[in-house]
Amino acid sequence: MWLVFSKEIIELLRDRKTLFFMIALPILIFPLIFGAMAYFTTQAFEKAESKVLKYAVVNPQYAAEISDELAASPQFEQIIIGDNDDYAQLIKNDRVDFVVVMPDNYSSNVLSSGQLEITLYLNDAGLNLVYNRVNSIVQNYATQYQTAAFTTLGVSSKQQQALIKPIVLSQISTADQRESWGEKIGGMLPYLLFILCFQGAMFPATDIAAGEKERGTLETLLISPIDRTKIVLGKFLTIACAGVTTALITVVSMAVWGIVLSRGFAMQFVADFMSQIGILDFVLMFLMLIPLVAIFASILLSISIYARSFKEAQSYMGPLVIFVVIPVMVALLPGVELKGGWAWVPLTNVALAMKELVKGTMDYFQLIAIFGSTALIAVLLLGFCVYWFKQEKVLFR
């Protein structure tokens, strides 16, 4: 078994593509994802805020103040339209970004005119900030008119606040910062880890049986005096080692980047959040990935044994990513928590446990069910893999 394992490891280390997915990708994936998200989000907001918006005003004479401010702003470009033009079509054809229709009862004296309703036509699909930019101008005048009305009525500032909001419901959350942010982003962690571990195991698994069939070297290995069970175990350990290595590097990468962030290379709340996750939590995440990787390794090796060629094995393994993602998506559903039967559901229980570890609310007694159920499934699948490898009709179909 160890002879087969050492042979496969040596061949694995010679494959640069596999090494990239095992080592380089986990190290780079987290800074690239967070850095790219932050960069492109910032760029998108800056572009949306600085874009000169083309607009048209209908009935500008009713609200001369707002119309004049829009016309005077360098952030807006006024377009003259006809009385019978279709506003939606104008926006669809990119002639204008928005159309403002002023009401005929517009007046600075809201006590006599009543509530004013300005209609804004826009396409709010996408990040354009049209409403926010127009609303900032409108609200300035709304505040002025409101203050003038209260002054006319002789209402003090204290009374104004009471009239606008008679009752204020104050919210005090008992969740700390770690739990709050862990609930928001904790679900993405198992998604990344599962995919990376699966890919880290998939590439060596594809070559380790199907690749040998294609190269004609599997027959040489089978006629050797090594028992077939030991051959399977050696190949299984190689695939599992690749997956565990990917898992270890991924978790270490998270911890290292958490330290980097905590030293001021990112937003402060991210640094504070990452620094609150303890070493024990990272260790438990890694340990939970070991039986999970064993499941992946057993399934992938069984498929690779069945496939006639490297390409056929890839075509079988590719769709399995869906079955890796679905349990993570289930863990993100409302009401699904690491309680009761969910602690025994394979893959979903690990995803829920990782989320709880990130939040800092983990019930450590649940680890018994998580490790027990995941390890049991891994052993059963490995037993099937050994049985599968001993079938001549499968090996030489």
Tab-separated table of C-alpha atoms in Angstrom:
chain	number	residue	atom	x	y	z
A	1	MET	CA	0.000	0.000	0.000
A	2	TRP	CA	2.740	2.449	0.967
A	3	LEU	CA	4.724	1.530	-2.108
A	4	VAL	CA	1.752	2.414	-4.308
A	5	PHE	CA	1.177	5.558	-2.287
A	6	SER	CA	4.797	6.744	-2.657
A	7	LYS	CA	4.712	5.984	-6.402
A	8	GLU	CA	1.515	7.978	-6.907
A	9	ILE	CA	2.772	10.898	-4.803
A	10	ILE	CA	5.956	11.153	-6.859
A	11	GLU	CA	3.930	11.199	-10.085
A	12	LEU	CA	1.570	13.738	-8.542
A	13	LEU	CA	4.396	16.102	-7.674
A	14	ARG	CA	5.562	16.036	-11.280
A	15	ASP	CA	2.204	17.329	-12.540
A	16	ARG	CA	2.320	21.148	-12.492
A	17	LYS	CA	-1.377	21.573	-13.234
A	18	THR	CA	-2.351	19.472	-10.246
A	19	LEU	CA	0.083	21.313	-7.999
A	20	PHE	CA	-1.418	24.605	-9.092
A	21	PHE	CA	-4.933	23.555	-8.018
A	22	MET	CA	-3.599	22.022	-4.794
A	23	ILE	CA	-1.295	24.824	-3.639
A	24	ALA	CA	-1.313	28.012	-5.687
A	25	LEU	CA	-5.079	28.365	-6.087
A	26	PRO	CA	-5.960	28.093	-2.343
A	27	ILE	CA	-3.243	30.605	-1.456
A	28	LEU	CA	-4.321	33.125	-4.076
A	29	ILE	CA	-8.081	32.572	-4.095
A	30	PHE	CA	-8.945	34.522	-0.939
A	31	PRO	CA	-6.944	37.702	-1.547
A	32	LEU	CA	-7.983	37.679	-5.199
A	33	ILE	CA	-11.678	37.242	-4.418
A	34	PHE	CA	-11.837	39.868	-1.671
A	35	GLY	CA	-9.486	42.229	-3.475
A	36	ALA	CA	-11.346	41.924	-6.777
A	37	MET	CA	-14.731	42.382	-5.103
A	38	ALA	CA	-13.560	45.476	-3.246
A	39	TYR	CA	-11.878	46.949	-6.331
A	40	PHE	CA	-14.709	46.408	-8.793
A	41	THR	CA	-17.366	47.493	-6.286
A	42	THR	CA	-15.472	50.707	-5.604
A	43	GLN	CA	-14.955	51.326	-9.313
A	44	ALA	CA	-18.627	50.711	-10.061
A	45	PHE	CA	-19.800	53.148	-7.372
A	46	GLU	CA	-17.296	55.803	-8.429
A	47	LYS	CA	-18.391	55.485	-12.048
A	48	ALA	CA	-22.071	55.650	-11.105
A	49	GLU	CA	-21.514	58.702	-8.886
A	50	SER	CA	-19.411	60.625	-11.428
A	51	LYS	CA	-21.459	59.841	-14.528
A	52	VAL	CA	-23.178	62.852	-16.098
A	53	LEU	CA	-26.852	61.911	-16.226
A	54	LYS	CA	-29.039	63.044	-19.106
A	55	TYR	CA	-32.490	64.074	-17.992
A	56	ALA	CA	-35.687	65.818	-19.047
A	57	VAL	CA	-38.104	67.872	-16.932
A	58	VAL	CA	-41.824	67.965	-17.579
A	59	ASN	CA	-43.658	71.065	-16.285
A	60	PRO	CA	-40.476	72.780	-15.028
A	61	GLN	CA	-42.394	76.044	-14.454
A	62	TYR	CA	-44.194	74.500	-11.462
A	63	ALA	CA	-40.953	73.759	-9.583
A	64	ALA	CA	-38.510	76.344	-10.841
A	65	GLU	CA	-36.136	75.943	-7.880
A	66	ILE	CA	-35.512	72.231	-8.407
A	67	SER	CA	-35.458	72.619	-12.200
A	68	ASP	CA	-32.868	75.389	-11.985
A	69	GLU	CA	-30.663	73.421	-9.594
A	70	LEU	CA	-30.710	70.408	-11.880
A	71	ALA	CA	-29.810	72.603	-14.858
A	72	ALA	CA	-26.988	74.341	-12.971
A	73	SER	CA	-25.380	71.111	-11.745
A	74	PRO	CA	-22.447	69.813	-13.866
A	75	GLN	CA	-23.536	66.264	-12.953
A	76	PHE	CA	-26.695	66.558	-15.055
A	77	GLU	CA	-27.314	67.331	-18.726
A	78	GLN	CA	-30.783	68.503	-19.695
A	79	ILE	CA	-32.423	67.129	-22.840
A	80	ILE	CA	-35.475	68.780	-24.390
A	81	ILE	CA	-38.253	66.332	-25.222
A	82	GLY	CA	-41.663	66.644	-26.857
A	83	ASP	CA	-44.976	66.747	-25.029
A	84	ASN	CA	-46.134	63.451	-26.504
A	85	ASP	CA	-42.890	61.503	-26.116
A	86	ASP	CA	-42.985	58.114	-24.394
A	87	TYR	CA	-40.812	58.452	-21.289
A	88	ALA	CA	-40.111	54.728	-21.009
A	89	GLN	CA	-39.044	54.554	-24.638
A	90	LEU	CA	-36.757	57.554	-24.254
A	91	ILE	CA	-35.003	55.870	-21.343
A	92	LYS	CA	-34.850	52.548	-23.172
A	93	ASN	CA	-33.232	54.211	-26.198
A	94	ASP	CA	-30.661	55.937	-23.928
A	95	ARG	CA	-31.775	59.404	-24.954
A	96	VAL	CA	-32.201	60.247	-21.283
A	97	ASP	CA	-31.349	58.550	-17.998
A	98	PHE	CA	-34.420	59.815	-16.197
A	99	VAL	CA	-37.491	62.041	-16.604
A	100	VAL	CA	-38.859	64.220	-13.806
A	101	VAL	CA	-42.538	65.239	-13.867
A	102	MET	CA	-43.370	68.189	-11.608
A	103	PRO	CA	-46.868	68.338	-10.053
A	104	ASP	CA	-49.125	71.288	-10.848
A	105	ASN	CA	-49.807	71.868	-7.116
A	106	TYR	CA	-46.116	72.416	-6.354
A	107	SER	CA	-45.539	75.166	-3.807
A	108	SER	CA	-43.021	76.036	-1.139
A	109	ASN	CA	-45.954	76.497	1.232
A	110	VAL	CA	-46.831	72.913	1.977
A	111	LEU	CA	-49.457	73.981	4.490
A	112	SER	CA	-51.659	75.213	1.620
A	113	SER	CA	-50.596	72.872	-1.187
A	114	GLY	CA	-50.561	69.686	0.830
A	115	GLN	CA	-48.195	66.806	0.140
A	116	LEU	CA	-46.247	67.188	-3.097
A	117	GLU	CA	-45.559	64.221	-5.338
A	118	ILE	CA	-42.787	64.465	-7.927
A	119	THR	CA	-42.743	61.565	-10.380
A	120	LEU	CA	-39.374	60.136	-11.415
A	121	TYR	CA	-39.156	57.849	-14.425
A	122	LEU	CA	-35.954	55.753	-14.516
A	123	ASN	CA	-34.571	52.339	-15.236
A	124	ASP	CA	-33.492	51.063	-11.825
A	125	ALA	CA	-32.076	47.784	-13.151
A	126	GLY	CA	-28.382	47.971	-12.362
A	127	LEU	CA	-26.206	50.326	-10.383
A	128	ASN	CA	-26.998	53.831	-11.661
A	129	LEU	CA	-27.731	55.778	-8.418
A	130	VAL	CA	-30.241	57.924	-10.350
A	131	TYR	CA	-32.805	57.902	-7.572
A	132	ASN	CA	-30.241	58.699	-4.856
A	133	ARG	CA	-28.749	61.615	-6.772
A	134	VAL	CA	-32.102	63.173	-7.661
A	135	ASN	CA	-33.540	62.469	-4.223
A	136	SER	CA	-30.632	64.287	-2.517
A	137	ILE	CA	-31.687	67.506	-4.306
A	138	VAL	CA	-35.395	66.990	-3.673
A	139	GLN	CA	-34.890	66.249	0.013
A	140	ASN	CA	-32.972	69.489	0.556
A	141	TYR	CA	-36.035	71.462	-0.509
A	142	ALA	CA	-38.360	69.104	1.370
A	143	THR	CA	-36.435	69.825	4.585
A	144	GLN	CA	-36.559	73.578	3.948
A	145	TYR	CA	-40.330	73.525	3.306
A	146	GLN	CA	-40.894	71.369	6.369
A	147	THR	CA	-38.903	73.692	8.624
A	148	ALA	CA	-40.740	76.741	7.229
A	149	ALA	CA	-44.116	75.114	7.859
A	150	PHE	CA	-43.252	74.260	11.459
A	151	THR	CA	-41.955	77.781	12.037
A	152	THR	CA	-45.232	79.214	10.704
A	153	LEU	CA	-47.172	76.984	13.077
A	154	GLY	CA	-44.926	77.933	15.980
A	155	VAL	CA	-43.733	74.372	16.591
A	156	SER	CA	-40.474	73.996	18.519
A	157	SER	CA	-37.698	71.670	17.381
A	158	LYS	CA	-38.581	69.172	20.116
A	159	GLN	CA	-42.196	69.170	19.034
A	160	GLN	CA	-41.124	68.774	15.397
A	161	GLN	CA	-39.300	65.557	16.233
A	162	ALA	CA	-42.297	64.269	18.171
A	163	LEU	CA	-44.691	65.081	15.307
A	164	ILE	CA	-42.505	63.499	12.617
A	165	LYS	CA	-41.763	60.387	14.693
A	166	PRO	CA	-44.191	60.079	17.619
A	167	ILE	CA	-42.705	56.715	18.636
A	168	VAL	CA	-39.194	55.469	17.951
A	169	LEU	CA	-38.423	51.778	18.311
A	170	SER	CA	-34.814	51.476	19.489
A	171	GLN	CA	-33.053	48.275	18.521
A	172	ILE	CA	-30.292	46.788	20.664
A	173	SER	CA	-28.834	43.587	19.219
A	174	THR	CA	-27.494	40.984	21.634
A	175	ALA	CA	-25.292	39.571	18.852
A	176	ASP	CA	-21.695	40.720	18.899
A	177	GLN	CA	-19.841	41.856	15.792
A	178	ARG	CA	-18.427	38.406	15.087
A	179	GLU	CA	-21.816	36.689	15.249
A	180	SER	CA	-23.460	39.360	13.120
A	181	TRP	CA	-20.860	39.256	10.353
A	182	GLY	CA	-20.474	35.488	10.669
A	183	GLU	CA	-24.157	35.067	9.849
A	184	LYS	CA	-23.745	37.241	6.745
A	185	ILE	CA	-20.561	35.792	5.273
A	186	GLY	CA	-20.096	32.485	7.115
A	187	GLY	CA	-22.117	30.630	4.504
A	188	MET	CA	-19.645	31.482	1.753
A	189	LEU	CA	-16.724	29.863	3.575
A	190	PRO	CA	-17.809	26.205	3.193
A	191	TYR	CA	-18.754	26.931	-0.413
A	192	LEU	CA	-15.164	27.943	-1.202
A	193	LEU	CA	-13.606	25.193	0.908
A	194	PHE	CA	-15.768	22.407	-0.523
A	195	ILE	CA	-15.096	23.448	-4.115
A	196	LEU	CA	-11.354	23.820	-3.553
A	197	CYS	CA	-11.062	20.465	-1.763
A	198	PHE	CA	-13.125	18.745	-4.437
A	199	GLN	CA	-11.001	20.201	-7.209
A	200	GLY	CA	-7.808	19.421	-5.317
A	201	ALA	CA	-8.869	15.749	-5.174
A	202	MET	CA	-10.450	15.591	-8.634
A	203	PHE	CA	-7.347	16.260	-10.729
A	204	PRO	CA	-5.154	13.478	-9.239
A	205	ALA	CA	-8.184	11.127	-9.133
A	206	THR	CA	-8.750	11.571	-12.864
A	207	ASP	CA	-5.206	10.527	-13.674
A	208	ILE	CA	-4.680	7.913	-11.004
A	209	ALA	CA	-6.931	5.232	-12.531
A	210	ALA	CA	-8.471	6.423	-15.806
A	211	GLY	CA	-5.157	7.978	-16.816
A	212	GLU	CA	-3.327	4.724	-16.129
A	213	LYS	CA	-5.876	2.832	-18.203
A	214	GLU	CA	-5.294	5.191	-21.082
A	215	ARG	CA	-1.494	4.908	-20.804
A	216	GLY	CA	-1.661	1.111	-20.439
A	217	THR	CA	0.226	1.064	-17.126
A	218	LEU	CA	-2.668	-0.215	-14.985
A	219	GLU	CA	-2.198	-3.798	-16.221
A	220	THR	CA	1.429	-3.721	-15.108
A	221	LEU	CA	0.363	-2.669	-11.624
A	222	LEU	CA	-2.325	-5.385	-11.460
A	223	ILE	CA	0.050	-8.250	-12.260
A	224	SER	CA	2.410	-7.164	-9.485
A	225	PRO	CA	2.299	-9.179	-6.207
A	226	ILE	CA	0.563	-6.299	-4.418
A	227	ASP	CA	-2.951	-7.109	-3.173
A	228	ARG	CA	-5.682	-5.165	-4.948
A	229	THR	CA	-7.030	-3.837	-1.683
A	230	LYS	CA	-3.650	-2.302	-0.944
A	231	ILE	CA	-3.531	-0.834	-4.461
A	232	VAL	CA	-6.894	0.863	-3.899
A	233	LEU	CA	-5.850	2.109	-0.466
A	234	GLY	CA	-2.599	3.495	-1.858
A	235	LYS	CA	-4.422	5.350	-4.612
A	236	PHE	CA	-7.112	6.480	-2.161
A	237	LEU	CA	-4.500	7.879	0.226
A	238	THR	CA	-2.882	9.787	-2.635
A	239	ILE	CA	-6.172	11.432	-3.629
A	240	ALA	CA	-7.090	12.093	0.003
A	241	CYS	CA	-3.628	13.550	0.638
A	242	ALA	CA	-4.095	15.924	-2.285
A	243	GLY	CA	-7.507	16.994	-0.991
A	244	VAL	CA	-6.314	17.359	2.616
A	245	THR	CA	-3.291	19.340	1.440
A	246	THR	CA	-5.625	21.686	-0.424
A	247	ALA	CA	-7.806	21.953	2.696
A	248	LEU	CA	-4.816	22.624	4.958
A	249	ILE	CA	-3.362	25.248	2.644
A	250	THR	CA	-6.795	26.869	2.318
A	251	VAL	CA	-7.355	27.112	6.077
A	252	VAL	CA	-3.784	28.316	6.677
A	253	SER	CA	-4.250	30.866	3.901
A	254	MET	CA	-7.391	32.137	5.637
A	255	ALA	CA	-5.556	32.447	8.944
A	256	VAL	CA	-2.541	34.189	7.391
A	257	TRP	CA	-4.672	36.642	5.462
A	258	GLY	CA	-6.652	37.267	8.639
A	259	ILE	CA	-3.405	38.293	10.343
A	260	VAL	CA	-2.464	40.474	7.363
A	261	LEU	CA	-5.842	42.154	7.411
A	262	SER	CA	-5.612	42.743	11.157
A	263	ARG	CA	-2.413	44.727	10.593
A	264	GLY	CA	-4.155	47.354	8.560
A	265	PHE	CA	-4.139	46.186	4.961
A	266	ALA	CA	-7.917	46.218	4.603
A	267	MET	CA	-11.088	47.722	6.011
A	268	GLN	CA	-11.109	47.874	9.788
A	269	PHE	CA	-14.295	45.869	10.317
A	270	VAL	CA	-12.881	43.008	8.204
A	271	ALA	CA	-9.686	43.083	10.249
A	272	ASP	CA	-11.617	43.061	13.530
A	273	PHE	CA	-13.829	40.199	12.351
A	274	MET	CA	-10.957	38.005	11.132
A	275	SER	CA	-8.915	38.606	14.264
A	276	GLN	CA	-11.773	37.289	16.443
A	277	ILE	CA	-11.658	33.806	14.893
A	278	GLY	CA	-9.447	31.712	17.140
A	279	ILE	CA	-6.800	29.119	16.244
A	280	LEU	CA	-9.043	26.354	17.635
A	281	ASP	CA	-11.766	27.296	15.177
A	282	PHE	CA	-9.356	27.045	12.242
A	283	VAL	CA	-8.091	23.665	13.513
A	284	LEU	CA	-11.638	22.325	13.809
A	285	MET	CA	-12.457	23.521	10.299
A	286	PHE	CA	-9.464	21.616	8.987
A	287	LEU	CA	-10.275	18.456	10.961
A	288	MET	CA	-13.858	18.431	9.675
A	289	LEU	CA	-12.545	18.604	6.127
A	290	ILE	CA	-10.533	15.360	6.513
A	291	PRO	CA	-13.503	12.896	6.491
A	292	LEU	CA	-15.176	15.134	3.927
A	293	VAL	CA	-12.161	14.818	1.627
A	294	ALA	CA	-12.239	11.039	2.219
A	295	ILE	CA	-15.795	11.004	0.848
A	296	PHE	CA	-14.705	12.993	-2.184
A	297	ALA	CA	-11.673	10.731	-2.716
A	298	SER	CA	-13.731	7.519	-2.555
A	299	ILE	CA	-16.356	8.746	-5.007
A	300	LEU	CA	-13.826	10.216	-7.427
A	301	LEU	CA	-11.637	7.104	-7.366
A	302	SER	CA	-14.665	4.889	-8.045
A	303	ILE	CA	-15.557	7.016	-11.055
A	304	SER	CA	-11.983	7.031	-12.290
A	305	ILE	CA	-11.853	3.215	-12.006
A	306	TYR	CA	-15.046	2.933	-14.056
A	307	ALA	CA	-14.028	5.405	-16.797
A	308	ARG	CA	-12.286	4.130	-19.900
A	309	SER	CA	-10.175	7.252	-20.435
A	310	PHE	CA	-9.010	10.468	-18.817
A	311	LYS	CA	-11.532	12.500	-20.824
A	312	GLU	CA	-14.431	10.216	-19.894
A	313	ALA	CA	-13.512	10.490	-16.207
A	314	GLN	CA	-13.539	14.287	-16.450
A	315	SER	CA	-16.980	14.232	-18.081
A	316	TYR	CA	-18.325	12.127	-15.191
A	317	MET	CA	-16.671	14.154	-12.435
A	318	GLY	CA	-17.570	17.632	-13.698
A	319	PRO	CA	-21.330	17.431	-12.935
A	320	LEU	CA	-20.571	16.209	-9.396
A	321	VAL	CA	-19.760	19.813	-8.455
A	322	ILE	CA	-23.537	20.362	-8.334
A	323	PHE	CA	-23.842	17.735	-5.582
A	324	VAL	CA	-21.084	19.508	-3.674
A	325	VAL	CA	-22.770	22.899	-3.962
A	326	ILE	CA	-26.341	21.806	-3.149
A	327	PRO	CA	-25.631	20.807	0.506
A	328	VAL	CA	-23.972	24.197	1.036
A	329	MET	CA	-27.000	25.948	-0.453
A	330	VAL	CA	-29.257	23.951	1.888
A	331	ALA	CA	-27.175	25.190	4.826
A	332	LEU	CA	-27.896	28.777	3.730
A	333	LEU	CA	-31.674	28.319	3.727
A	334	PRO	CA	-33.654	30.161	6.455
A	335	GLY	CA	-34.429	27.982	9.437
A	336	VAL	CA	-31.695	25.415	8.728
A	337	GLU	CA	-29.526	25.302	11.850
A	338	LEU	CA	-27.039	22.877	13.384
A	339	LYS	CA	-29.694	21.306	15.602
A	340	GLY	CA	-31.468	17.974	15.715
A	341	GLY	CA	-31.252	15.885	12.569
A	342	TRP	CA	-29.250	18.428	10.569
A	343	ALA	CA	-26.122	17.441	12.521
A	344	TRP	CA	-26.322	14.012	10.830
A	345	VAL	CA	-26.929	15.159	7.246
A	346	PRO	CA	-23.681	14.632	5.276
A	347	LEU	CA	-21.908	17.696	3.869
A	348	THR	CA	-24.687	20.022	5.072
A	349	ASN	CA	-23.679	19.376	8.690
A	350	VAL	CA	-20.071	20.334	7.939
A	351	ALA	CA	-21.217	23.515	6.159
A	352	LEU	CA	-23.438	24.446	9.120
A	353	ALA	CA	-20.645	23.700	11.590
A	354	MET	CA	-18.201	25.940	9.727
A	355	LYS	CA	-20.770	28.721	9.751
A	356	GLU	CA	-21.224	28.318	13.502
A	357	LEU	CA	-17.450	28.327	14.051
A	358	VAL	CA	-17.130	31.580	12.119
A	359	LYS	CA	-19.971	33.084	14.159
A	360	GLY	CA	-18.456	31.879	17.446
A	361	THR	CA	-21.683	30.087	18.464
A	362	MET	CA	-20.576	26.476	17.930
A	363	ASP	CA	-22.041	23.768	20.160
A	364	TYR	CA	-18.974	21.545	20.358
A	365	PHE	CA	-21.017	18.468	21.379
A	366	GLN	CA	-22.460	18.489	17.850
A	367	LEU	CA	-18.985	17.603	16.560
A	368	ILE	CA	-19.578	14.014	17.698
A	369	ALA	CA	-22.502	13.651	15.297
A	370	ILE	CA	-20.711	15.548	12.517
A	371	PHE	CA	-17.470	13.544	12.670
A	372	GLY	CA	-19.321	10.264	13.302
A	373	SER	CA	-21.747	10.510	10.370
A	374	THR	CA	-19.158	11.884	7.931
A	375	ALA	CA	-16.533	9.269	8.879
A	376	LEU	CA	-19.090	6.440	8.614
A	377	ILE	CA	-20.078	7.483	5.083
A	378	ALA	CA	-16.402	7.810	4.128
A	379	VAL	CA	-15.665	4.246	5.360
A	380	LEU	CA	-18.680	2.809	3.520
A	381	LEU	CA	-17.721	4.557	0.283
A	382	LEU	CA	-14.120	3.384	0.613
A	383	GLY	CA	-15.378	-0.183	1.091
A	384	PHE	CA	-17.443	0.156	-2.076
A	385	CYS	CA	-14.393	1.526	-3.897
A	386	VAL	CA	-12.348	-1.564	-2.919
A	387	TYR	CA	-15.171	-3.838	-4.075
A	388	TRP	CA	-15.494	-1.854	-7.320
A	389	PHE	CA	-11.779	-2.159	-8.083
A	390	LYS	CA	-11.904	-5.935	-7.721
A	391	GLN	CA	-14.523	-6.270	-10.453
A	392	GLU	CA	-12.840	-7.284	-13.719
A	393	LYS	CA	-15.880	-6.170	-15.739
A	394	VAL	CA	-15.439	-2.659	-14.334
A	395	LEU	CA	-11.676	-2.449	-14.765
A	396	PHE	CA	-11.631	-3.759	-18.325
A	397	ARG	CA	-15.024	-2.815	-19.679
